[in-house]
CSV table of C-alpha atoms in Angstrom, one decimal:
chain,number,residue,atom,x,y,z
A,1,MET,CA,-191.2,45.0,-66.3
A,2,PRO,CA,-190.9,41.4,-65.1
A,3,ALA,CA,-188.6,39.2,-67.2
A,4,ARG,CA,-190.3,36.9,-69.7
A,5,ILE,CA,-189.3,33.4,-70.7
A,6,THR,CA,-187.7,33.2,-74.2
A,7,GLY,CA,-186.5,29.6,-74.5
A,8,LEU,CA,-186.0,26.2,-73.1
A,9,THR,CA,-183.4,23.5,-74.0
A,10,THR,CA,-183.3,19.9,-72.8
A,11,ARG,CA,-180.8,17.0,-72.9
A,12,LEU,CA,-180.9,13.5,-71.5
A,13,ILE,CA,-178.2,11.9,-69.3
A,14,THR,CA,-178.4,8.2,-68.7
A,15,VAL,CA,-176.0,6.9,-66.1
A,16,PRO,CA,-175.4,3.4,-64.7
A,17,LEU,CA,-175.8,3.0,-61.0
A,18,LEU,CA,-172.7,2.2,-59.0
A,19,ARG,CA,-174.8,-0.2,-56.9
A,20,SER,CA,-177.5,-1.7,-59.1
A,21,TRP,CA,-181.1,-1.3,-57.9
A,22,GLY,CA,-181.8,-4.7,-59.4
A,23,ALA,CA,-182.6,-6.0,-62.9
A,24,GLU,CA,-185.4,-3.5,-63.4
A,25,ALA,CA,-183.4,-0.4,-62.5
A,26,PRO,CA,-179.7,-0.7,-63.5
A,27,GLU,CA,-179.5,3.0,-64.4
A,28,ASN,CA,-181.0,6.5,-63.7
A,29,HIS,CA,-182.1,9.1,-66.2
A,30,VAL,CA,-181.7,12.9,-65.8
A,31,ILE,CA,-183.4,15.3,-68.2
A,32,VAL,CA,-181.4,18.5,-67.9
A,33,THR,CA,-183.2,21.8,-68.6
A,34,GLU,CA,-181.9,25.3,-69.4
A,35,LEU,CA,-184.3,28.2,-69.4
A,36,THR,CA,-183.6,31.7,-70.7
A,37,THR,CA,-185.3,35.1,-70.3
A,38,ASP,CA,-185.5,38.3,-72.2
A,39,ASP,CA,-183.3,40.1,-69.7
A,40,GLY,CA,-180.4,37.7,-70.4
A,41,GLY,CA,-181.1,35.5,-67.4
A,42,THR,CA,-180.5,31.7,-67.4
A,43,GLY,CA,-181.8,29.1,-65.1
A,44,HIS,CA,-180.7,25.5,-64.8
A,45,GLY,CA,-183.0,22.7,-63.7
A,46,PHE,CA,-183.7,19.0,-64.2
A,47,SER,CA,-186.2,16.2,-64.2
A,48,TRP,CA,-185.4,12.7,-63.2
A,49,THR,CA,-186.8,9.2,-63.5
A,50,PRO,CA,-185.0,5.9,-62.5
A,51,THR,CA,-186.8,3.7,-64.9
A,52,ILE,CA,-189.9,4.6,-66.9
A,53,GLY,CA,-190.4,7.4,-69.5
A,54,PRO,CA,-187.3,9.6,-69.8
A,55,GLN,CA,-187.9,10.1,-73.5
A,56,ALA,CA,-191.5,10.8,-72.8
A,57,VAL,CA,-190.6,13.5,-70.2
A,58,LYS,CA,-188.1,15.0,-72.6
A,59,ALA,CA,-190.7,15.1,-75.5
A,60,LEU,CA,-193.3,16.7,-73.2
A,61,LEU,CA,-190.9,19.4,-72.3
A,62,GLU,CA,-189.8,20.1,-75.9
A,63,HIS,CA,-193.1,19.8,-77.8
A,64,ASP,CA,-195.7,20.9,-75.3
A,65,ILE,CA,-194.2,22.8,-72.4
A,66,ALA,CA,-191.5,24.9,-74.1
A,67,PRO,CA,-193.9,26.5,-76.7
A,68,PHE,CA,-196.5,27.2,-74.0
A,69,ILE,CA,-194.2,28.9,-71.5
A,70,ALA,CA,-192.6,31.2,-74.1
A,71,GLY,CA,-193.6,34.7,-73.2
A,72,LEU,CA,-194.8,33.9,-69.7
A,73,GLU,CA,-193.5,35.9,-66.7
A,74,ALA,CA,-190.5,34.1,-65.3
A,75,ASN,CA,-192.2,33.5,-61.9
A,76,PRO,CA,-192.1,29.9,-60.7
A,77,GLU,CA,-195.5,29.9,-59.0
A,78,ILE,CA,-197.2,31.7,-61.9
A,79,VAL,CA,-195.7,29.3,-64.5
A,80,TRP,CA,-196.4,26.2,-62.4
A,81,ASP,CA,-200.1,27.1,-62.0
A,82,GLN,CA,-200.5,27.9,-65.7
A,83,LEU,CA,-198.7,24.6,-66.7
A,84,TRP,CA,-200.9,22.6,-64.3
A,85,LYS,CA,-204.0,23.9,-66.1
A,86,ARG,CA,-202.5,23.4,-69.5
A,87,LEU,CA,-201.3,19.8,-69.0
A,88,HIS,CA,-204.0,18.4,-66.9
A,89,GLU,CA,-205.7,16.9,-69.9
A,90,ALA,CA,-202.6,14.7,-70.3
A,91,GLY,CA,-202.9,13.4,-66.8
A,92,GLY,CA,-203.1,14.9,-63.3
A,93,GLY,CA,-199.7,13.8,-62.2
A,94,GLY,CA,-197.1,11.3,-63.3
A,95,LEU,CA,-195.2,12.2,-66.5
A,96,THR,CA,-196.8,15.7,-66.5
A,97,THR,CA,-195.6,16.7,-63.1
A,98,ILE,CA,-192.3,15.0,-63.6
A,99,ALA,CA,-191.8,17.1,-66.7
A,100,MET,CA,-193.1,20.3,-65.0
A,101,ALA,CA,-190.3,19.9,-62.4
A,102,GLY,CA,-187.7,20.6,-65.1
A,103,VAL,CA,-189.2,24.1,-65.6
A,104,ASP,CA,-190.0,24.8,-62.0
A,105,LEU,CA,-186.4,24.0,-60.8
A,106,ALA,CA,-184.9,26.1,-63.5
A,107,LEU,CA,-187.1,29.1,-62.5
A,108,TRP,CA,-186.2,28.8,-58.8
A,109,ASP,CA,-182.5,28.5,-59.8
A,110,LEU,CA,-182.9,31.7,-61.9
A,111,LYS,CA,-184.7,33.5,-59.1
A,112,ALA,CA,-182.1,32.7,-56.5
A,113,TRP,CA,-179.2,33.6,-58.9
A,114,GLN,CA,-180.8,37.0,-59.5
A,115,ALA,CA,-181.2,37.5,-55.8
A,116,GLY,CA,-177.5,36.6,-55.3
A,117,THR,CA,-178.2,33.7,-53.0
A,118,SER,CA,-178.8,30.0,-52.9
A,119,VAL,CA,-182.3,28.5,-53.1
A,120,THR,CA,-181.9,27.7,-49.4
A,121,GLY,CA,-181.1,31.3,-48.7
A,122,LEU,CA,-184.0,32.6,-50.9
A,123,LEU,CA,-186.5,30.4,-49.1
A,124,GLY,CA,-185.1,31.1,-45.7
A,125,ARG,CA,-182.7,28.8,-44.0
A,126,ARG,CA,-184.0,27.5,-40.7
A,127,HIS,CA,-181.4,24.8,-39.9
A,128,ASP,CA,-177.6,24.7,-40.2
A,129,SER,CA,-177.9,21.0,-40.8
A,130,VAL,CA,-180.4,18.1,-40.8
A,131,GLU,CA,-180.2,14.4,-40.0
A,132,VAL,CA,-179.5,11.9,-42.8
A,133,TYR,CA,-180.7,8.3,-42.8
A,134,GLY,CA,-179.0,5.4,-44.7
A,135,SER,CA,-181.0,3.8,-47.4
A,136,GLY,CA,-180.5,1.2,-50.1
A,137,VAL,CA,-182.3,-0.5,-52.9
A,138,ASN,CA,-181.3,-3.9,-51.6
A,139,LEU,CA,-184.0,-6.5,-51.9
A,140,HIS,CA,-181.9,-8.4,-54.4
A,141,TYR,CA,-178.9,-8.4,-52.0
A,142,SER,CA,-177.9,-11.6,-50.3
A,143,LEU,CA,-178.2,-11.6,-46.6
A,144,GLU,CA,-174.4,-11.2,-46.3
A,145,GLN,CA,-174.4,-8.2,-48.7
A,146,LEU,CA,-177.2,-6.6,-46.7
A,147,VAL,CA,-175.4,-7.1,-43.4
A,148,GLU,CA,-172.3,-5.5,-44.9
A,149,GLN,CA,-174.3,-2.6,-46.1
A,150,ALA,CA,-175.8,-2.1,-42.6
A,151,ARG,CA,-172.2,-2.1,-41.2
A,152,ARG,CA,-171.3,0.6,-43.6
A,153,TRP,CA,-174.2,2.7,-42.5
A,154,VAL,CA,-173.2,2.3,-38.9
A,155,ALA,CA,-169.6,3.3,-39.8
A,156,ALA,CA,-171.0,6.4,-41.6
A,157,GLY,CA,-172.7,7.6,-38.5
A,158,HIS,CA,-176.3,7.0,-39.6
A,159,ASN,CA,-178.7,7.1,-36.7
A,160,ALA,CA,-181.5,5.6,-38.8
A,161,VAL,CA,-181.5,3.1,-41.7
A,162,LYS,CA,-184.0,1.8,-44.2
A,163,ILE,CA,-184.1,-1.6,-46.0
A,164,LYS,CA,-186.3,-3.2,-48.6
A,165,VAL,CA,-188.7,-6.0,-47.7
A,166,GLY,CA,-190.9,-8.1,-50.0
A,167,LYS,CA,-189.2,-11.4,-50.4
A,168,ALA,CA,-191.3,-14.4,-51.7
A,169,GLU,CA,-191.4,-15.8,-48.1
A,170,LEU,CA,-192.1,-13.7,-45.1
A,171,ARG,CA,-189.5,-15.7,-43.1
A,172,GLU,CA,-186.8,-14.4,-45.5
A,173,ASP,CA,-187.9,-10.8,-44.7
A,174,ALA,CA,-187.9,-11.6,-41.0
A,175,GLU,CA,-184.4,-13.0,-41.2
A,176,ARG,CA,-183.1,-9.9,-43.0
A,177,VAL,CA,-184.8,-7.5,-40.7
A,178,ALA,CA,-183.5,-9.3,-37.6
A,179,ALA,CA,-179.9,-9.4,-39.0
A,180,VAL,CA,-179.9,-5.6,-39.7
A,181,ARG,CA,-181.4,-4.9,-36.3
A,182,GLN,CA,-178.6,-6.9,-34.7
A,183,VAL,CA,-176.0,-4.9,-36.7
A,184,ILE,CA,-177.3,-1.5,-35.9
A,185,GLY,CA,-178.2,-2.2,-32.3
A,186,PRO,CA,-181.3,-1.2,-30.3
A,187,ASP,CA,-180.9,2.5,-30.3
A,188,ARG,CA,-180.8,3.3,-34.1
A,189,LEU,CA,-184.1,3.7,-36.0
A,190,LEU,CA,-185.0,1.0,-38.5
A,191,MET,CA,-187.5,1.5,-41.3
A,192,ILE,CA,-188.7,-1.0,-43.9
A,193,ASP,CA,-190.0,-0.4,-47.4
A,194,ALA,CA,-192.1,-2.9,-49.3
A,195,ASN,CA,-192.4,-0.9,-52.5
A,196,GLN,CA,-196.1,-1.8,-53.1
A,197,ARG,CA,-195.4,-5.5,-53.1
A,198,TRP,CA,-198.0,-6.7,-50.6
A,199,ASP,CA,-201.8,-6.9,-50.3
A,200,LEU,CA,-203.6,-5.9,-47.1
A,201,ALA,CA,-203.8,-9.4,-45.7
A,202,HIS,CA,-200.0,-10.0,-46.2
A,203,THR,CA,-199.3,-6.6,-44.7
A,204,PHE,CA,-201.0,-7.5,-41.5
A,205,ARG,CA,-199.2,-10.8,-41.3
A,206,ALA,CA,-195.9,-9.0,-41.9
A,207,LEU,CA,-196.6,-6.5,-39.1
A,208,GLU,CA,-197.2,-9.4,-36.7
A,209,VAL,CA,-193.8,-11.0,-37.6
A,210,LEU,CA,-191.7,-7.9,-38.2
A,211,GLY,CA,-193.1,-5.5,-35.6
A,212,GLU,CA,-191.1,-7.1,-32.8
A,213,TYR,CA,-187.9,-5.5,-34.3
A,214,GLY,CA,-188.9,-2.0,-33.3
A,215,LEU,CA,-189.8,-0.4,-36.6
A,216,GLU,CA,-189.9,3.4,-37.1
A,217,TRP,CA,-192.2,3.1,-40.1
A,218,LEU,CA,-193.5,0.7,-42.7
A,219,GLU,CA,-193.3,2.3,-46.1
A,220,GLU,CA,-195.6,1.8,-49.1
A,221,PRO,CA,-196.6,-1.8,-48.5
A,222,LEU,CA,-199.7,-1.5,-50.7
A,223,ARG,CA,-200.4,0.0,-54.1
A,224,ALA,CA,-199.9,3.7,-53.7
A,225,ASP,CA,-203.4,4.5,-55.2
A,226,ASP,CA,-205.4,2.3,-52.8
A,227,LEU,CA,-206.6,4.9,-50.4
A,228,TRP,CA,-209.3,2.6,-48.8
A,229,ALA,CA,-206.7,-0.1,-48.0
A,230,TYR,CA,-204.3,2.4,-46.5
A,231,ARG,CA,-207.0,3.9,-44.3
A,232,ARG,CA,-207.9,0.4,-43.0
A,233,LEU,CA,-204.2,-0.4,-42.5
A,234,ARG,CA,-203.3,2.7,-40.6
A,235,LYS,CA,-206.3,2.3,-38.3
A,236,HIS,CA,-205.1,-1.1,-37.1
A,237,SER,CA,-201.3,-0.9,-37.6
A,238,PRO,CA,-199.0,-0.7,-34.5
A,239,VAL,CA,-196.3,0.7,-36.8
A,240,PRO,CA,-196.5,4.2,-38.4
A,241,ILE,CA,-197.4,4.1,-42.1
A,242,ALA,CA,-195.3,6.1,-44.6
A,243,LEU,CA,-196.0,6.8,-48.3
A,244,GLY,CA,-195.7,9.4,-51.0
A,245,GLU,CA,-193.0,8.7,-53.5
A,246,ASN,CA,-195.7,7.6,-55.9
A,247,VAL,CA,-198.2,10.3,-55.0
A,248,HIS,CA,-197.9,13.2,-57.5
A,249,THR,CA,-200.3,16.0,-56.5
A,250,ILE,CA,-201.3,18.0,-53.4
A,251,TYR,CA,-204.8,16.9,-54.0
A,252,ARG,CA,-204.0,13.2,-53.6
A,253,PHE,CA,-201.8,14.0,-50.5
A,254,ARG,CA,-204.8,15.8,-49.1
A,255,ASP,CA,-207.0,12.7,-49.7
A,256,PHE,CA,-204.6,10.5,-47.7
A,257,ILE,CA,-204.3,13.0,-44.9
A,258,GLU,CA,-208.0,13.7,-44.6
A,259,ALA,CA,-208.8,10.0,-44.7
A,260,GLU,CA,-206.3,9.5,-41.8
A,261,ALA,CA,-204.5,6.9,-44.0
A,262,VAL,CA,-200.9,8.0,-43.4
A,263,ASP,CA,-198.5,9.0,-40.6
A,264,ILE,CA,-195.5,10.2,-42.7
A,265,ILE,CA,-195.7,11.6,-46.2
A,266,GLN,CA,-192.7,11.2,-48.5
A,267,PRO,CA,-193.0,13.6,-51.5
A,268,ASN,CA,-190.4,13.3,-54.2
A,269,ILE,CA,-189.6,16.9,-55.2
A,270,VAL,CA,-189.3,16.0,-58.9
A,271,ARG,CA,-192.3,13.7,-59.1
A,272,VAL,CA,-194.7,16.3,-57.5
A,273,GLY,CA,-193.6,18.9,-60.0
A,274,GLY,CA,-190.8,20.8,-58.4
A,275,ILE,CA,-190.2,23.2,-55.4
A,276,THR,CA,-193.4,25.1,-55.9
A,277,PRO,CA,-195.8,22.2,-55.2
A,278,PHE,CA,-193.4,20.6,-52.7
A,279,ARG,CA,-193.7,23.6,-50.4
A,280,ARG,CA,-197.4,23.6,-50.7
A,281,ILE,CA,-197.6,19.9,-49.8
A,282,VAL,CA,-195.3,20.4,-46.8
A,283,GLU,CA,-197.5,23.2,-45.5
A,284,LEU,CA,-200.6,21.0,-45.9
A,285,ALA,CA,-198.8,18.3,-43.9
A,286,ARG,CA,-197.7,20.7,-41.2
A,287,ALA,CA,-201.2,22.1,-40.8
A,288,ASN,CA,-202.4,18.5,-40.2
A,289,SER,CA,-199.5,17.5,-37.9
A,290,ILE,CA,-198.2,14.9,-40.4
A,291,ARG,CA,-194.5,14.2,-40.6
A,292,VAL,CA,-192.6,14.8,-43.8
A,293,ALA,CA,-189.6,12.7,-45.0
A,294,PRO,CA,-188.5,13.8,-48.6
A,295,HIS,CA,-187.9,11.0,-51.0
A,296,LEU,CA,-184.4,10.6,-52.6
A,297,LEU,CA,-182.4,13.3,-54.4
A,298,PRO,CA,-180.3,14.6,-51.4
A,299,GLU,CA,-178.7,17.4,-53.6
A,300,LEU,CA,-182.2,18.9,-53.9
A,301,SER,CA,-184.3,17.6,-51.0
A,302,GLY,CA,-181.4,18.3,-48.6
A,303,GLN,CA,-181.4,22.0,-49.5
A,304,LEU,CA,-185.2,22.2,-49.1
A,305,ALA,CA,-185.1,20.3,-45.8
A,306,LEU,CA,-182.9,23.1,-44.4
A,307,THR,CA,-185.7,25.6,-45.0
A,308,LEU,CA,-188.6,23.7,-43.4
A,309,ALA,CA,-190.1,24.7,-40.1
A,310,ASP,CA,-190.0,21.2,-38.7
A,311,ALA,CA,-186.7,19.3,-38.8
A,312,VAL,CA,-186.8,16.3,-41.2
A,313,SER,CA,-184.4,13.5,-42.0
A,314,VAL,CA,-183.0,13.3,-45.5
A,315,GLU,CA,-182.7,10.0,-47.4
A,316,ASP,CA,-179.3,9.0,-48.7
A,317,VAL,CA,-179.3,6.0,-50.9
A,318,GLU,CA,-175.8,4.4,-50.8
A,319,ASP,CA,-173.6,5.6,-53.7
A,320,ALA,CA,-176.5,7.0,-55.7
A,321,SER,CA,-176.1,10.8,-55.3
A,322,PHE,CA,-175.5,12.8,-58.5
A,323,GLU,CA,-172.0,13.6,-57.3
A,324,GLN,CA,-171.2,9.9,-56.7
A,325,LEU,CA,-172.6,9.0,-60.1
A,326,GLY,CA,-170.2,11.5,-61.7
A,327,ILE,CA,-172.7,13.6,-63.6
A,328,LEU,CA,-172.2,17.0,-61.9
A,329,ALA,CA,-170.0,19.6,-63.5
A,330,GLY,CA,-168.7,20.5,-60.0
A,331,PRO,CA,-169.0,19.7,-56.4
A,332,SER,CA,-172.3,18.9,-54.8
A,333,PRO,CA,-174.1,21.8,-53.0
A,334,VAL,CA,-174.6,19.6,-50.0
A,335,LYS,CA,-172.2,17.8,-47.7
A,336,ILE,CA,-172.9,14.8,-45.6
A,337,SER,CA,-170.5,14.3,-42.6
A,338,ASN,CA,-170.5,12.6,-39.2
A,339,SER,CA,-168.1,15.0,-37.4
A,340,THR,CA,-170.5,14.9,-34.4
A,341,GLY,CA,-170.7,11.1,-34.5
A,342,LYS,CA,-174.1,11.3,-36.3
A,343,SER,CA,-174.5,11.9,-40.0
A,344,ARG,CA,-175.7,15.3,-40.8
A,345,LEU,CA,-176.4,17.2,-44.1
A,346,SER,CA,-175.4,20.8,-44.6
A,347,SER,CA,-175.3,23.0,-47.7
A,348,THR,CA,-173.0,25.6,-49.3
A,349,ASP,CA,-174.2,29.1,-50.2
A,350,ARG,CA,-173.5,28.8,-53.9
A,351,PRO,CA,-176.1,30.7,-55.9
A,352,GLY,CA,-179.2,29.1,-57.3
A,353,LEU,CA,-179.6,25.3,-56.9
A,354,GLY,CA,-175.8,25.2,-56.5
A,355,PHE,CA,-175.0,22.7,-59.2
A,356,GLU,CA,-175.1,22.0,-62.9
A,357,PHE,CA,-174.7,18.8,-64.8
A,358,ALA,CA,-171.7,17.7,-66.8
A,359,GLY,CA,-171.9,17.3,-70.5
A,360,LYS,CA,-171.9,20.8,-71.9
A,361,ALA,CA,-169.8,21.4,-75.0
A,362,ALA,CA,-166.9,22.9,-73.0
A,363,GLN,CA,-166.7,19.7,-70.9
A,364,LEU,CA,-168.1,16.7,-72.8
A,365,PRO,CA,-169.2,16.4,-76.4
A,366,ALA,CA,-172.9,16.4,-75.7
A,367,ILE,CA,-175.3,18.0,-78.1
A,368,GLU,CA,-178.2,19.9,-76.7
A,369,SER,CA,-181.6,19.9,-78.3
A,370,ALA,CA,-182.7,23.4,-78.6
A,371,VAL,CA,-186.4,24.4,-78.8
A,372,PRO,CA,-186.6,27.6,-80.8
A,373,GLU,CA,-189.5,30.1,-80.4
A,374,SER,CA,-191.4,28.2,-83.0
A,375,GLY,CA,-191.5,25.2,-80.6
A,376,VAL,CA,-190.1,22.8,-83.2
A,377,PRO,CA,-186.9,21.1,-82.0
A,378,GLU,CA,-183.8,21.2,-84.0
A,379,SER,CA,-182.6,18.0,-85.6
A,380,ALA,CA,-181.5,15.5,-83.1
A,381,GLY,CA,-177.8,14.8,-82.8
A,382,PRO,CA,-176.2,11.4,-82.0
A,383,GLU,CA,-176.2,9.8,-78.7
A,384,ILE,CA,-172.7,10.0,-77.2
A,385,ALA,CA,-171.3,7.7,-74.5
A,386,VAL,CA,-168.6,9.2,-72.4
A,387,PRO,CA,-166.7,7.4,-69.6
A,388,ASP,CA,-166.6,9.4,-66.3
A,389,SER,CA,-163.8,9.4,-63.8
A,390,LYS,CA,-165.2,6.2,-62.2
A,391,GLY,CA,-165.2,4.4,-65.5
A,392,ASN,CA,-169.0,4.5,-65.9
A,393,CYS,CA,-170.2,4.9,-69.5
A,394,ILE,CA,-172.6,7.8,-69.2
A,395,GLU,CA,-174.8,8.5,-72.2
A,396,TYR,CA,-175.6,12.1,-73.3
A,397,SER,CA,-178.3,12.4,-75.8
A,398,ASN,CA,-180.7,14.9,-77.3
A,399,SER,CA,-182.6,12.3,-79.3
C-alpha cells in the first residue's frame, strides 16, 4: 500500500540580507514545511518570498492545503495535480503556487530519502557540475560599489555576470554598464535585468544605447504579463530576451513560447510550485529549443540543473544563499568553486534535498505551528529573534 500523508507543519523564518536588495527588500522570508506519512516517513521542504506575502503563504498552507492533502498518496506529482485543481479558484499562480512548493519539495525530499539518494540522484544526474554566473540586486549601489562588486565576481571566477538597470536617466545605466564591461573584459558574458521598470518605447531606446556593450540577454524589461509587448520586443530586439521569474504556470510559459516572445525562460522553482512543475516547464522549453536559466535559490536550482539534459548556468546572488544567510542547520548541499579558473557548482550526495533549516527545538527556541488532522492550527507561539553566527537577528515565528 502506498504511504498516505498524515500531517503538515509550518514555521516562518525572516532573515535580514547581508547585502540589502534596497529599501523594498531588506530581508527574505522562508516558510519551512515538514510533512509526515502513515508509514513513519518525514519530508522537509520550504517556500520562499523576498518581500510580499509570507504570512499569506503560511496561512494558505495551514488552513487550506494541510487539511486537503491529509490522506492523499504521498506522491509528488499526484498531490501537485490535485492541489492545482483545488486551489485554482484562489488564483492560477502567485501565492497559490508559491505555497504549493512547500508541499511539493517536502514530498520530493521524502521520496529521495526513501530511495536512499539525493534528489539529484533520484532524478538522474547528467552533469558533475554546471556553470555559475555572478548576480546582484545592485541598482541602489553607487557606481563605485558596483565596480567593486564586478571585481569580486571576476576574482570568484565567474565567466558571466548580471547587473540591474533602470535608473531614472538612461545615461546612468549606460555609465554603469560600460564600467562593468570594462572591469570584466570583453570575453565574459554580461547580462542586464530591468525588473519590469521600462515601457516598450524606453526599452528600444535602451537597446540602442546599451547594445554596444555586447549583452548576452536583456531580462524582464517590461511588465511580466504583457505578452503582446514582449512579442513585439523580441521580434525587433538585437539582444536575446529573458523572462520568467514572475511567470508562475506552465500555461503562461507556453503562451510566451508559442507567441515567440522570449529567448530564455527563467522559472523560479518555488514560484512555479516546486520541482514537479519546474520539470514540466523545462521539458516544454526543450521541445521548443528555448534556453533555460533557473532564477535564484542555488541550493535548490543548482541541484536540479545537474539533472537537466541541456547544460544551464545557475544564478548566484552575492552573499544571499541560505548558507551565507546562516539559516541552514548544516552545510549547503551545493558547493561553488573556481578550482578550474571558472566558477562551477557541484552537489553532495546527501539524501533528499540535502539540507534542513535551523530553528528546531534542539537548535534554536523556535516554536512550530502544527496542523493536526482537524486542520485547525494549534495556538500560535511568540515570535522569537535569535542572532546567528554572523550577528544577524533572525526571526523564527509560527504566528
